[in-house]
mmCIF file of C-alpha atoms in Angstrom:
data_model
loop_
_atom_site.group_PDB
_atom_site.id
_atom_site.type_symbol
_atom_site.label_atom_id
_atom_site.label_comp_id
_atom_site.label_asym_id
_atom_site.label_seq_id
_atom_site.Cartn_x
_atom_site.Cartn_y
_atom_site.Cartn_z
ATOM 1 C CA UNK A 20 100.721 79.999 83.143
ATOM 2 C CA UNK A 21 102.040 77.100 85.234
ATOM 3 C CA UNK A 22 102.690 77.392 88.955
ATOM 4 C CA UNK A 23 106.496 77.339 88.708
ATOM 5 C CA UNK A 24 106.605 80.142 86.175
ATOM 6 C CA UNK A 25 104.156 82.209 88.226
ATOM 7 C CA UNK A 26 106.299 81.745 91.329
ATOM 8 C CA UNK A 27 109.460 82.704 89.432
ATOM 9 C CA UNK A 28 107.816 85.877 88.131
ATOM 10 C CA UNK A 29 106.623 86.726 91.632
ATOM 11 C CA UNK A 30 110.149 86.219 92.990
ATOM 12 C CA UNK A 31 111.578 88.441 90.248
ATOM 13 C CA UNK A 32 108.999 91.143 90.993
ATOM 14 C CA UNK A 33 109.788 90.950 94.707
ATOM 15 C CA UNK A 34 113.526 91.306 94.043
ATOM 16 C CA UNK A 35 112.886 94.385 91.886
ATOM 17 C CA UNK A 36 110.648 95.911 94.572
ATOM 18 C CA UNK A 37 113.255 95.228 97.239
ATOM 19 C CA UNK A 38 116.091 96.723 95.171
ATOM 20 C CA UNK A 39 114.030 99.839 94.462
ATOM 21 C CA UNK A 40 113.157 100.125 98.156
ATOM 22 C CA UNK A 41 116.843 99.834 99.048
ATOM 23 C CA UNK A 42 117.916 102.398 96.443
ATOM 24 C CA UNK A 43 115.438 105.107 97.458
ATOM 25 C CA UNK A 44 116.301 104.649 101.144
ATOM 26 C CA UNK A 45 120.067 104.592 100.773
ATOM 27 C CA UNK A 46 120.141 107.572 98.385
ATOM 28 C CA UNK A 47 121.610 110.697 100.039
ATOM 29 C CA UNK A 48 121.393 108.945 103.398
ATOM 30 C CA UNK A 49 124.011 111.156 105.039
ATOM 31 C CA UNK A 50 123.434 114.287 102.936
ATOM 32 C CA UNK A 51 121.630 116.053 105.771
ATOM 33 C CA UNK A 52 123.304 116.763 109.068
ATOM 34 C CA UNK A 53 122.459 114.965 112.275
ATOM 35 C CA UNK A 54 119.615 116.986 113.752
ATOM 36 C CA UNK A 55 118.740 117.485 117.412
ATOM 37 C CA UNK A 56 116.681 114.314 118.031
ATOM 38 C CA UNK A 57 119.301 112.252 116.210
ATOM 39 C CA UNK A 58 121.903 113.903 118.408
ATOM 40 C CA UNK A 59 120.003 112.591 121.419
ATOM 41 C CA UNK A 60 120.065 109.119 119.839
ATOM 42 C CA UNK A 61 123.821 109.378 119.309
ATOM 43 C CA UNK A 62 124.394 110.507 122.887
ATOM 44 C CA UNK A 63 122.292 107.711 124.386
ATOM 45 C CA UNK A 64 123.795 105.068 122.105
ATOM 46 C CA UNK A 65 127.282 106.024 123.273
ATOM 47 C CA UNK A 66 126.363 105.438 126.919
ATOM 48 C CA UNK A 67 126.170 102.161 128.780
ATOM 49 C CA UNK A 68 122.867 100.307 128.511
ATOM 50 C CA UNK A 69 122.099 100.884 132.177
ATOM 51 C CA UNK A 70 122.789 104.610 131.938
ATOM 52 C CA UNK A 71 120.777 105.039 128.737
ATOM 53 C CA UNK A 72 117.820 103.163 130.275
ATOM 54 C CA UNK A 73 117.745 105.524 133.263
ATOM 55 C CA UNK A 74 117.929 108.570 131.023
ATOM 56 C CA UNK A 75 115.239 107.507 128.534
ATOM 57 C CA UNK A 76 112.865 106.653 131.388
ATOM 58 C CA UNK A 77 113.009 110.256 132.568
ATOM 59 C CA UNK A 78 112.468 111.488 128.986
ATOM 60 C CA UNK A 79 109.297 109.443 128.320
ATOM 61 C CA UNK A 80 111.039 106.944 126.065
ATOM 62 C CA UNK A 81 111.856 103.249 126.204
ATOM 63 C CA UNK A 82 115.344 101.790 125.778
ATOM 64 C CA UNK A 83 115.358 98.974 123.199
ATOM 65 C CA UNK A 84 116.147 101.114 120.149
ATOM 66 C CA UNK A 85 118.988 102.871 121.965
ATOM 67 C CA UNK A 86 120.372 99.545 123.163
ATOM 68 C CA UNK A 87 120.249 98.311 119.567
ATOM 69 C CA UNK A 88 122.163 101.391 118.424
ATOM 70 C CA UNK A 89 124.700 100.912 121.223
ATOM 71 C CA UNK A 90 125.442 97.394 120.007
ATOM 72 C CA UNK A 91 125.501 98.503 116.365
ATOM 73 C CA UNK A 92 128.032 101.309 116.777
ATOM 74 C CA UNK A 93 130.317 98.873 118.582
ATOM 75 C CA UNK A 94 130.484 96.959 115.298
ATOM 76 C CA UNK A 95 129.982 99.568 112.562
ATOM 77 C CA UNK A 96 131.021 102.861 114.126
ATOM 78 C CA UNK A 97 129.060 106.027 114.805
ATOM 79 C CA UNK A 98 129.066 107.880 111.484
ATOM 80 C CA UNK A 99 125.800 109.448 110.339
ATOM 81 C CA UNK A 100 125.574 106.937 107.485
ATOM 82 C CA UNK A 101 126.114 103.820 109.585
ATOM 83 C CA UNK A 102 123.758 104.928 112.348
ATOM 84 C CA UNK A 103 120.973 105.843 109.916
ATOM 85 C CA UNK A 104 121.499 102.554 108.104
ATOM 86 C CA UNK A 105 119.855 100.756 111.042
ATOM 87 C CA UNK A 106 116.573 102.464 110.153
ATOM 88 C CA UNK A 107 117.110 101.569 106.486
ATOM 89 C CA UNK A 108 117.464 97.907 107.465
ATOM 90 C CA UNK A 109 114.314 97.937 109.597
ATOM 91 C CA UNK A 110 112.372 99.686 106.830
ATOM 92 C CA UNK A 111 113.488 97.063 104.305
ATOM 93 C CA UNK A 112 112.403 94.380 106.759
ATOM 94 C CA UNK A 113 108.972 96.032 106.805
ATOM 95 C CA UNK A 114 108.825 95.817 102.996
ATOM 96 C CA UNK A 115 109.647 92.101 103.183
ATOM 97 C CA UNK A 116 107.069 91.566 105.926
ATOM 98 C CA UNK A 117 104.435 93.363 103.851
ATOM 99 C CA UNK A 118 104.955 90.806 101.105
ATOM 100 C CA UNK A 119 104.965 87.874 103.527
ATOM 101 C CA UNK A 120 101.841 89.057 105.353
ATOM 102 C CA UNK A 121 99.963 89.922 102.169
ATOM 103 C CA UNK A 122 100.764 86.523 100.690
ATOM 104 C CA UNK A 123 99.837 84.660 103.875
ATOM 105 C CA UNK A 124 96.550 86.495 104.366
ATOM 106 C CA UNK A 125 95.373 86.855 100.775
ATOM 107 C CA UNK A 126 97.767 85.787 98.035
ATOM 108 C CA UNK A 127 100.912 86.609 96.070
ATOM 109 C CA UNK A 128 99.301 89.531 94.236
ATOM 110 C CA UNK A 129 98.319 91.193 97.512
ATOM 111 C CA UNK A 130 101.793 90.677 98.951
ATOM 112 C CA UNK A 131 103.586 92.170 95.958
ATOM 113 C CA UNK A 132 101.243 95.163 95.841
ATOM 114 C CA UNK A 133 101.583 95.851 99.578
ATOM 115 C CA UNK A 134 105.381 95.625 99.402
ATOM 116 C CA UNK A 135 105.466 97.998 96.418
ATOM 117 C CA UNK A 136 103.192 100.513 98.141
ATOM 118 C CA UNK A 137 105.543 100.656 101.136
ATOM 119 C CA UNK A 138 108.685 100.682 98.989
ATOM 120 C CA UNK A 139 107.818 104.036 97.376
ATOM 121 C CA UNK A 140 105.801 105.662 100.159
ATOM 122 C CA UNK A 141 107.669 108.781 101.322
ATOM 123 C CA UNK A 142 106.291 108.394 104.860
ATOM 124 C CA UNK A 143 108.200 105.121 105.109
ATOM 125 C CA UNK A 144 111.266 106.446 103.263
ATOM 126 C CA UNK A 145 111.542 109.571 105.420
ATOM 127 C CA UNK A 146 111.750 107.619 108.666
ATOM 128 C CA UNK A 147 113.981 104.998 107.047
ATOM 129 C CA UNK A 148 116.534 107.810 106.736
ATOM 130 C CA UNK A 149 116.248 109.023 110.312
ATOM 131 C CA UNK A 150 118.276 107.920 113.298
ATOM 132 C CA UNK A 151 115.168 107.298 115.395
ATOM 133 C CA UNK A 152 113.055 104.332 116.442
ATOM 134 C CA UNK A 153 110.051 104.606 114.120
ATOM 135 C CA UNK A 154 111.271 102.281 111.348
ATOM 136 C CA UNK A 155 112.091 99.705 114.017
ATOM 137 C CA UNK A 156 108.626 100.182 115.532
ATOM 138 C CA UNK A 157 106.955 99.372 112.210
ATOM 139 C CA UNK A 158 109.136 96.310 111.579
ATOM 140 C CA UNK A 159 108.496 94.861 115.041
ATOM 141 C CA UNK A 160 104.753 95.416 114.543
ATOM 142 C CA UNK A 161 104.925 93.527 111.246
ATOM 143 C CA UNK A 162 106.777 90.640 112.851
ATOM 144 C CA UNK A 163 104.326 90.550 115.743
ATOM 145 C CA UNK A 164 101.415 90.471 113.299
ATOM 146 C CA UNK A 165 102.925 87.439 111.549
ATOM 147 C CA UNK A 166 103.069 85.412 114.760
ATOM 148 C CA UNK A 167 99.742 86.807 115.963
ATOM 149 C CA UNK A 168 98.047 85.381 112.863
ATOM 150 C CA UNK A 169 99.785 82.028 113.319
ATOM 151 C CA UNK A 170 98.808 81.923 116.982
ATOM 152 C CA UNK A 171 95.142 82.792 116.388
ATOM 153 C CA UNK A 172 94.956 80.229 113.582
ATOM 154 C CA UNK A 173 96.711 77.291 115.263
ATOM 155 C CA UNK A 174 96.898 78.185 119.002
ATOM 156 C CA UNK A 175 100.468 76.858 119.202
ATOM 157 C CA UNK A 176 102.400 77.882 122.287
ATOM 158 C CA UNK A 177 105.574 78.478 120.300
ATOM 159 C CA UNK A 178 103.853 81.178 118.255
ATOM 160 C CA UNK A 179 102.277 82.628 121.391
ATOM 161 C CA UNK A 180 105.615 82.892 123.195
ATOM 162 C CA UNK A 181 107.255 84.577 120.193
ATOM 163 C CA UNK A 182 104.272 86.944 119.962
ATOM 164 C CA UNK A 183 104.680 87.880 123.631
ATOM 165 C CA UNK A 184 108.406 88.499 123.093
ATOM 166 C CA UNK A 185 107.773 90.665 120.021
ATOM 167 C CA UNK A 186 105.050 92.599 121.841
ATOM 168 C CA UNK A 187 107.551 93.199 124.634
ATOM 169 C CA UNK A 188 110.118 94.372 122.099
ATOM 170 C CA UNK A 189 107.509 96.671 120.574
ATOM 171 C CA UNK A 190 106.525 98.271 123.860
ATOM 172 C CA UNK A 191 110.224 98.658 124.680
ATOM 173 C CA UNK A 192 110.729 100.391 121.321
ATOM 174 C CA UNK A 193 107.957 102.987 121.703
ATOM 175 C CA UNK A 194 104.968 103.330 123.996
ATOM 176 C CA UNK A 195 102.624 103.770 121.021
ATOM 177 C CA UNK A 196 103.106 100.105 120.166
ATOM 178 C CA UNK A 197 100.246 99.737 122.629
ATOM 179 C CA UNK A 198 97.962 101.113 119.874
ATOM 180 C CA UNK A 199 98.743 97.990 117.850
ATOM 181 C CA UNK A 200 98.200 95.733 120.843
ATOM 182 C CA UNK A 201 94.734 97.225 121.268
ATOM 183 C CA UNK A 202 94.054 96.234 117.645
ATOM 184 C CA UNK A 203 95.292 92.714 118.449
ATOM 185 C CA UNK A 204 92.817 92.537 121.306
ATOM 186 C CA UNK A 205 89.922 93.788 119.186
ATOM 187 C CA UNK A 206 90.582 91.175 116.508
ATOM 188 C CA UNK A 207 91.028 88.407 119.090
ATOM 189 C CA UNK A 208 87.625 89.253 120.572
ATOM 190 C CA UNK A 209 86.119 89.313 117.087
ATOM 191 C CA UNK A 210 87.578 85.878 116.301
ATOM 192 C CA UNK A 211 86.221 84.461 119.540
ATOM 193 C CA UNK A 212 82.832 85.954 118.708
ATOM 194 C CA UNK A 213 82.970 84.252 115.299
ATOM 195 C CA UNK A 214 83.811 80.805 116.636
ATOM 196 C CA UNK A 215 81.476 81.110 119.611
ATOM 197 C CA UNK A 216 78.548 82.099 117.424
ATOM 198 C CA UNK A 217 79.337 79.297 114.986
ATOM 199 C CA UNK A 218 79.211 76.767 117.815
ATOM 200 C CA UNK A 219 76.006 78.290 119.169
ATOM 201 C CA UNK A 220 74.286 77.837 115.832
ATOM 202 C CA UNK A 221 75.707 74.386 115.103
ATOM 203 C CA UNK A 222 72.807 72.653 116.800
ATOM 204 C CA UNK A 223 69.125 73.355 116.852
ATOM 205 C CA UNK A 224 68.489 76.237 119.198
ATOM 206 C CA UNK A 225 71.144 78.200 121.072
ATOM 207 C CA UNK A 226 73.638 75.990 122.889
ATOM 208 C CA UNK A 227 75.474 78.434 125.158
ATOM 209 C CA UNK A 228 77.660 75.717 126.656
ATOM 210 C CA UNK A 229 78.836 74.668 123.186
ATOM 211 C CA UNK A 230 79.676 78.263 122.324
ATOM 212 C CA UNK A 231 81.677 78.670 125.515
ATOM 213 C CA UNK A 232 83.580 75.412 124.945
ATOM 214 C CA UNK A 233 84.467 76.552 121.406
ATOM 215 C CA UNK A 234 85.938 79.907 122.374
ATOM 216 C CA UNK A 235 87.559 78.838 125.665
ATOM 217 C CA UNK A 236 90.842 77.488 124.154
ATOM 218 C CA UNK A 237 91.445 80.776 122.342
ATOM 219 C CA UNK A 238 90.405 82.868 125.337
ATOM 220 C CA UNK A 239 92.673 81.302 127.912
ATOM 221 C CA UNK A 240 95.657 80.888 125.605
ATOM 222 C CA UNK A 241 95.439 84.493 124.380
ATOM 223 C CA UNK A 242 95.086 85.649 127.985
ATOM 224 C CA UNK A 243 98.169 83.617 128.912
ATOM 225 C CA UNK A 244 100.171 85.184 126.067
ATOM 226 C CA UNK A 245 99.285 88.666 127.284
ATOM 227 C CA UNK A 246 100.136 87.738 130.860
ATOM 228 C CA UNK A 247 103.534 86.562 129.600
ATOM 229 C CA UNK A 248 103.976 89.927 127.862
ATOM 230 C CA UNK A 249 103.081 91.691 131.118
ATOM 231 C CA UNK A 250 105.583 89.542 133.013
ATOM 232 C CA UNK A 251 108.339 90.371 130.518
ATOM 233 C CA UNK A 252 107.453 94.067 130.634
ATOM 234 C CA UNK A 253 107.189 94.226 134.437
ATOM 235 C CA UNK A 254 110.865 95.151 135.069
ATOM 236 C CA UNK A 255 110.392 98.312 133.005
ATOM 237 C CA UNK A 256 107.125 99.094 134.801
ATOM 238 C CA UNK A 257 108.772 98.625 138.202
ATOM 239 C CA UNK A 258 111.606 100.851 137.039
ATOM 240 C CA UNK A 259 109.117 103.691 136.790
ATOM 241 C CA UNK A 260 109.335 104.321 133.047
ATOM 242 C CA UNK A 261 105.597 104.323 132.210
ATOM 243 C CA UNK A 262 104.815 106.501 135.255
ATOM 244 C CA UNK A 263 106.134 109.557 133.417
ATOM 245 C CA UNK A 264 103.897 109.235 130.358
ATOM 246 C CA UNK A 265 101.203 111.500 131.777
ATOM 247 C CA UNK A 266 103.772 114.148 132.724
ATOM 248 C CA UNK A 267 104.889 114.715 129.128
ATOM 249 C CA UNK A 268 102.734 117.467 127.597
ATOM 250 C CA UNK A 269 100.991 117.157 124.235
ATOM 251 C CA UNK A 270 102.347 120.178 122.354
ATOM 252 C CA UNK A 271 100.673 119.511 119.001
ATOM 253 C CA UNK A 272 98.401 122.419 118.004
ATOM 254 C CA UNK A 273 94.798 121.483 117.331
ATOM 255 C CA UNK A 274 93.572 121.273 113.741
ATOM 256 C CA UNK A 275 90.078 120.651 112.342
ATOM 257 C CA UNK A 276 89.147 116.970 112.152
ATOM 258 C CA UNK A 277 88.565 117.160 108.398
ATOM 259 C CA UNK A 278 92.079 118.495 107.820
ATOM 260 C CA UNK A 279 93.618 115.919 110.152
ATOM 261 C CA UNK A 280 91.880 112.999 108.423
ATOM 262 C CA UNK A 281 92.953 114.336 105.022
ATOM 263 C CA UNK A 282 96.572 114.520 106.184
ATOM 264 C CA UNK A 283 96.506 111.030 107.679
ATOM 265 C CA UNK A 284 94.950 109.569 104.551
ATOM 266 C CA UNK A 285 97.547 111.278 102.364
ATOM 267 C CA UNK A 286 100.473 110.127 104.492
ATOM 268 C CA UNK A 287 99.291 106.522 104.672
ATOM 269 C CA UNK A 288 98.528 106.257 100.954
ATOM 270 C CA UNK A 289 101.272 108.372 99.329
ATOM 271 C CA UNK A 290 103.577 109.652 102.060
ATOM 272 C CA UNK A 291 104.464 112.978 103.614
ATOM 273 C CA UNK A 292 104.815 114.484 100.116
ATOM 274 C CA UNK A 293 101.219 113.594 99.176
ATOM 275 C CA UNK A 294 100.262 117.185 98.327
ATOM 276 C CA UNK A 295 102.969 117.174 95.662
ATOM 277 C CA UNK A 296 102.579 113.664 94.268
ATOM 278 C CA UNK A 297 98.993 112.503 94.807
ATOM 279 C CA UNK A 298 97.726 114.072 91.586
ATOM 280 C CA UNK A 299 94.385 112.609 90.610
ATOM 281 C CA UNK A 300 95.129 109.147 91.989
ATOM 282 C CA UNK A 301 93.202 109.573 95.219
ATOM 283 C CA UNK A 302 90.261 107.905 93.488
ATOM 284 C CA UNK A 303 92.434 104.832 92.856
ATOM 285 C CA UNK A 304 93.154 104.589 96.587
ATOM 286 C CA UNK A 305 89.432 104.650 97.382
ATOM 287 C CA UNK A 306 88.803 102.069 94.663
ATOM 288 C CA UNK A 307 91.328 99.650 96.155
ATOM 289 C CA UNK A 308 90.095 100.224 99.704
ATOM 290 C CA UNK A 309 86.527 99.451 98.625
ATOM 291 C CA UNK A 310 87.573 96.290 96.782
ATOM 292 C CA UNK A 311 89.650 95.393 99.832
ATOM 293 C CA UNK A 312 86.392 95.089 101.781
ATOM 294 C CA UNK A 313 84.795 92.657 99.347
ATOM 295 C CA UNK A 314 84.679 88.877 99.441
ATOM 296 C CA UNK A 315 85.077 87.299 96.021
ATOM 297 C CA UNK A 316 81.807 85.700 94.815
ATOM 298 C CA UNK A 317 83.240 82.172 94.589
ATOM 299 C CA UNK A 318 85.441 82.422 97.675
ATOM 300 C CA UNK A 319 84.735 80.609 100.917
ATOM 301 C CA UNK A 320 82.667 82.780 103.231
ATOM 302 C CA UNK A 321 83.667 81.200 106.501
ATOM 303 C CA UNK A 322 84.710 83.025 109.660
ATOM 304 C CA UNK A 323 88.436 82.811 108.841
ATOM 305 C CA UNK A 324 87.948 84.495 105.458
ATOM 306 C CA UNK A 325 86.018 87.366 107.029
ATOM 307 C CA UNK A 326 88.509 87.690 109.889
ATOM 308 C CA UNK A 327 91.504 87.908 107.548
ATOM 309 C CA UNK A 328 89.754 90.534 105.452
ATOM 310 C CA UNK A 329 89.023 92.664 108.527
ATOM 311 C CA UNK A 330 92.494 92.335 110.099
ATOM 312 C CA UNK A 331 94.331 95.187 108.300
ATOM 313 C CA UNK A 332 91.165 97.298 108.350
ATOM 314 C CA UNK A 333 90.848 96.966 112.129
ATOM 315 C CA UNK A 334 94.561 97.691 112.573
ATOM 316 C CA UNK A 335 94.212 100.977 110.688
ATOM 317 C CA UNK A 336 90.933 102.026 112.294
ATOM 318 C CA UNK A 337 91.886 101.117 115.872
ATOM 319 C CA UNK A 338 95.229 102.930 115.665
ATOM 320 C CA UNK A 339 93.489 105.912 114.096
ATOM 321 C CA UNK A 340 90.789 105.924 116.793
ATOM 322 C CA UNK A 341 93.356 105.887 119.619
ATOM 323 C CA UNK A 342 95.410 108.574 117.863
ATOM 324 C CA UNK A 343 92.353 110.820 117.508
ATOM 325 C CA UNK A 344 91.230 110.144 121.078
ATOM 326 C CA UNK A 345 94.624 111.280 122.390
ATOM 327 C CA UNK A 346 94.393 114.428 120.213
ATOM 328 C CA UNK A 347 97.920 113.986 118.871
ATOM 329 C CA UNK A 348 97.128 115.942 115.685
ATOM 330 C CA UNK A 349 99.812 116.632 113.050
ATOM 331 C CA UNK A 350 102.943 116.877 115.190
ATOM 332 C CA UNK A 351 103.000 113.171 116.029
ATOM 333 C CA UNK A 352 102.152 111.641 112.652
ATOM 334 C CA UNK A 353 105.250 109.458 112.954
ATOM 335 C CA UNK A 354 103.420 107.403 115.588
ATOM 336 C CA UNK A 355 101.180 106.105 112.777
ATOM 337 C CA UNK A 356 104.018 104.551 110.755
ATOM 338 C CA UNK A 357 102.984 100.976 111.732
ATOM 339 C CA UNK A 358 99.485 101.772 110.447
ATOM 340 C CA UNK A 359 101.020 102.473 107.034
ATOM 341 C CA UNK A 360 101.913 98.774 106.819
ATOM 342 C CA UNK A 361 98.290 97.861 107.575
ATOM 343 C CA UNK A 362 97.028 100.416 105.052
ATOM 344 C CA UNK A 363 99.287 98.919 102.377
ATOM 345 C CA UNK A 364 97.941 95.435 103.187
ATOM 346 C CA UNK A 365 94.384 96.751 102.894
ATOM 347 C CA UNK A 366 95.146 98.304 99.504
ATOM 348 C CA UNK A 367 97.047 95.172 98.484
ATOM 349 C CA UNK A 368 93.993 93.082 99.212
ATOM 350 C CA UNK A 369 91.993 95.429 97.001
ATOM 351 C CA UNK A 370 94.451 94.791 94.162
ATOM 352 C CA UNK A 371 94.179 91.037 94.745
ATOM 353 C CA UNK A 372 90.367 91.030 94.728
ATOM 354 C CA UNK A 373 90.215 93.175 91.596
ATOM 355 C CA UNK A 374 92.895 91.130 89.806
ATOM 356 C CA UNK A 375 91.074 87.842 90.416
ATOM 357 C CA UNK A 376 87.585 89.184 89.811
ATOM 358 C CA UNK A 377 85.746 87.053 87.259
ATOM 359 C CA UNK A 378 83.383 88.640 84.772
ATOM 360 C CA UNK A 379 80.100 87.038 83.783
ATOM 361 C CA UNK A 380 81.353 85.997 80.329
ATOM 362 C CA UNK A 381 84.698 84.274 80.835
ATOM 363 C CA UNK A 382 85.073 83.497 77.136
ATOM 364 C CA UNK A 383 84.882 87.173 76.167
ATOM 365 C CA UNK A 384 87.689 89.733 76.068
ATOM 366 C CA UNK A 385 85.936 91.465 78.968
ATOM 367 C CA UNK A 386 87.442 88.889 81.329
ATOM 368 C CA UNK A 387 90.679 90.886 81.138
ATOM 369 C CA UNK A 388 89.089 94.159 82.286
ATOM 370 C CA UNK A 389 89.499 93.568 86.066
ATOM 371 C CA UNK A 390 93.181 92.695 85.637
ATOM 372 C CA UNK A 391 93.680 95.754 83.429
ATOM 373 C CA UNK A 392 91.997 97.969 86.025
ATOM 374 C CA UNK A 393 94.133 96.517 88.831
ATOM 375 C CA UNK A 394 97.335 96.959 86.821
ATOM 376 C CA UNK A 395 96.462 100.541 85.871
ATOM 377 C CA UNK A 396 95.672 101.408 89.493
ATOM 378 C CA UNK A 397 98.962 99.964 90.767
ATOM 379 C CA UNK A 398 101.098 101.516 88.017
ATOM 380 C CA UNK A 399 99.404 104.889 88.415
ATOM 381 C CA UNK A 400 99.825 104.893 92.182
ATOM 382 C CA UNK A 401 103.471 103.836 92.046
ATOM 383 C CA UNK A 402 104.225 106.436 89.372
ATOM 384 C CA UNK A 403 102.720 109.192 91.488
ATOM 385 C CA UNK A 404 104.519 107.912 94.581
ATOM 386 C CA UNK A 405 107.817 108.064 92.710
ATOM 387 C CA UNK A 406 107.100 111.709 91.909
ATOM 388 C CA UNK A 407 107.360 112.390 95.625
ATOM 389 C CA UNK A 408 111.013 111.362 95.804
ATOM 390 C CA UNK A 409 112.472 114.583 94.410
ATOM 391 C CA UNK A 410 110.602 116.859 96.841
ATOM 392 C CA UNK A 411 111.436 114.486 99.691
ATOM 393 C CA UNK A 412 115.148 114.776 98.971
ATOM 394 C CA UNK A 413 115.284 118.430 97.890
ATOM 395 C CA UNK A 414 112.264 120.460 99.014
ATOM 396 C CA UNK A 415 113.119 122.519 102.142
ATOM 397 C CA UNK A 416 109.751 121.722 103.755
ATOM 398 C CA UNK A 417 110.790 118.061 103.963
ATOM 399 C CA UNK A 418 114.320 118.750 105.208
ATOM 400 C CA UNK A 419 115.416 118.512 108.807
ATOM 401 C CA UNK A 420 117.190 121.417 110.469
ATOM 402 C CA UNK A 421 120.718 121.853 109.090
ATOM 403 C CA UNK A 422 123.165 121.757 111.989
ATOM 404 C CA UNK A 423 126.155 121.927 109.647
ATOM 405 C CA UNK A 424 125.358 125.535 108.803
#
């Protein structure tokens, strides 16, 4: 298959994925009444930006989402449909970013798979239909990751400035964006360790000065980017917003670690309806995650290849570690929505590795087995994910409180 035809097929597949993602998010968007937290959003969005900022600071929130809603209702009105549509738009942006990130990091196959996994995941769909900030949080994280990769790779100031701005937007959307910034820091340190070690070993013996010279450009530029973020975020800090974080109680009841990890895994892979639509496809998730940790036999095994492979893995694991450390349990699962993007990229890489895996005998029919396995895994997972749509829309356990009654 020539390159042009392959690109056209990929574009067609992406359009189909995007249309499906739009359809399942727009369906019955205003069927449920505005519930209490959405009522708070409506109230704050109707106020002036200055007034809403003062009020959210006292309620352990940050103002950017409410400012966005304030501007939106000035254009589109304040109906339930139009206000929830903002979350639909941000969720669709996350689908597009999943494709772009998967393609940039690994390849077209990974991007398409990651986008499809988000498109039908009921965790993503649920918060795409809610008048709250979580869909925006995930989209901003995806955009920040794009410029973070570009900055780490090329060390261009333009990318660094945009990264600092997006990190500021993220931390002004929800405080838990800091989880993602911790993951950024972990991967930046890992990259500096890679390049420093490479320079150390480049000559006979250990040349510490060479290692330091190699990592210094990344170290000081990344430090400068984070200082710029801190500068941009300082007005909110001086306003006293973050000072109230410790006052807000954690009211999530404790659950056993095994149960919590099972819930998180189910939500990230299939969505909040995972108990009803996972079926026997959990093994396919593990298969793709394992393949997502492999380097293809004939691929380059340089530091950049390893770093890209570890990026979505670290994002998931760091966010999960912080979440567990804070003992947020089941009540605050929505804080992990950005990690669902990383989980989809991890699974998407598994699809990509499996799809391009070469068998020992390339002239035999067995060369098609890896592609067949990858296709079966993706189709099976998407089919089971689609089975979660009906319970998401109609099962009372997935419905918000009805304030119309």
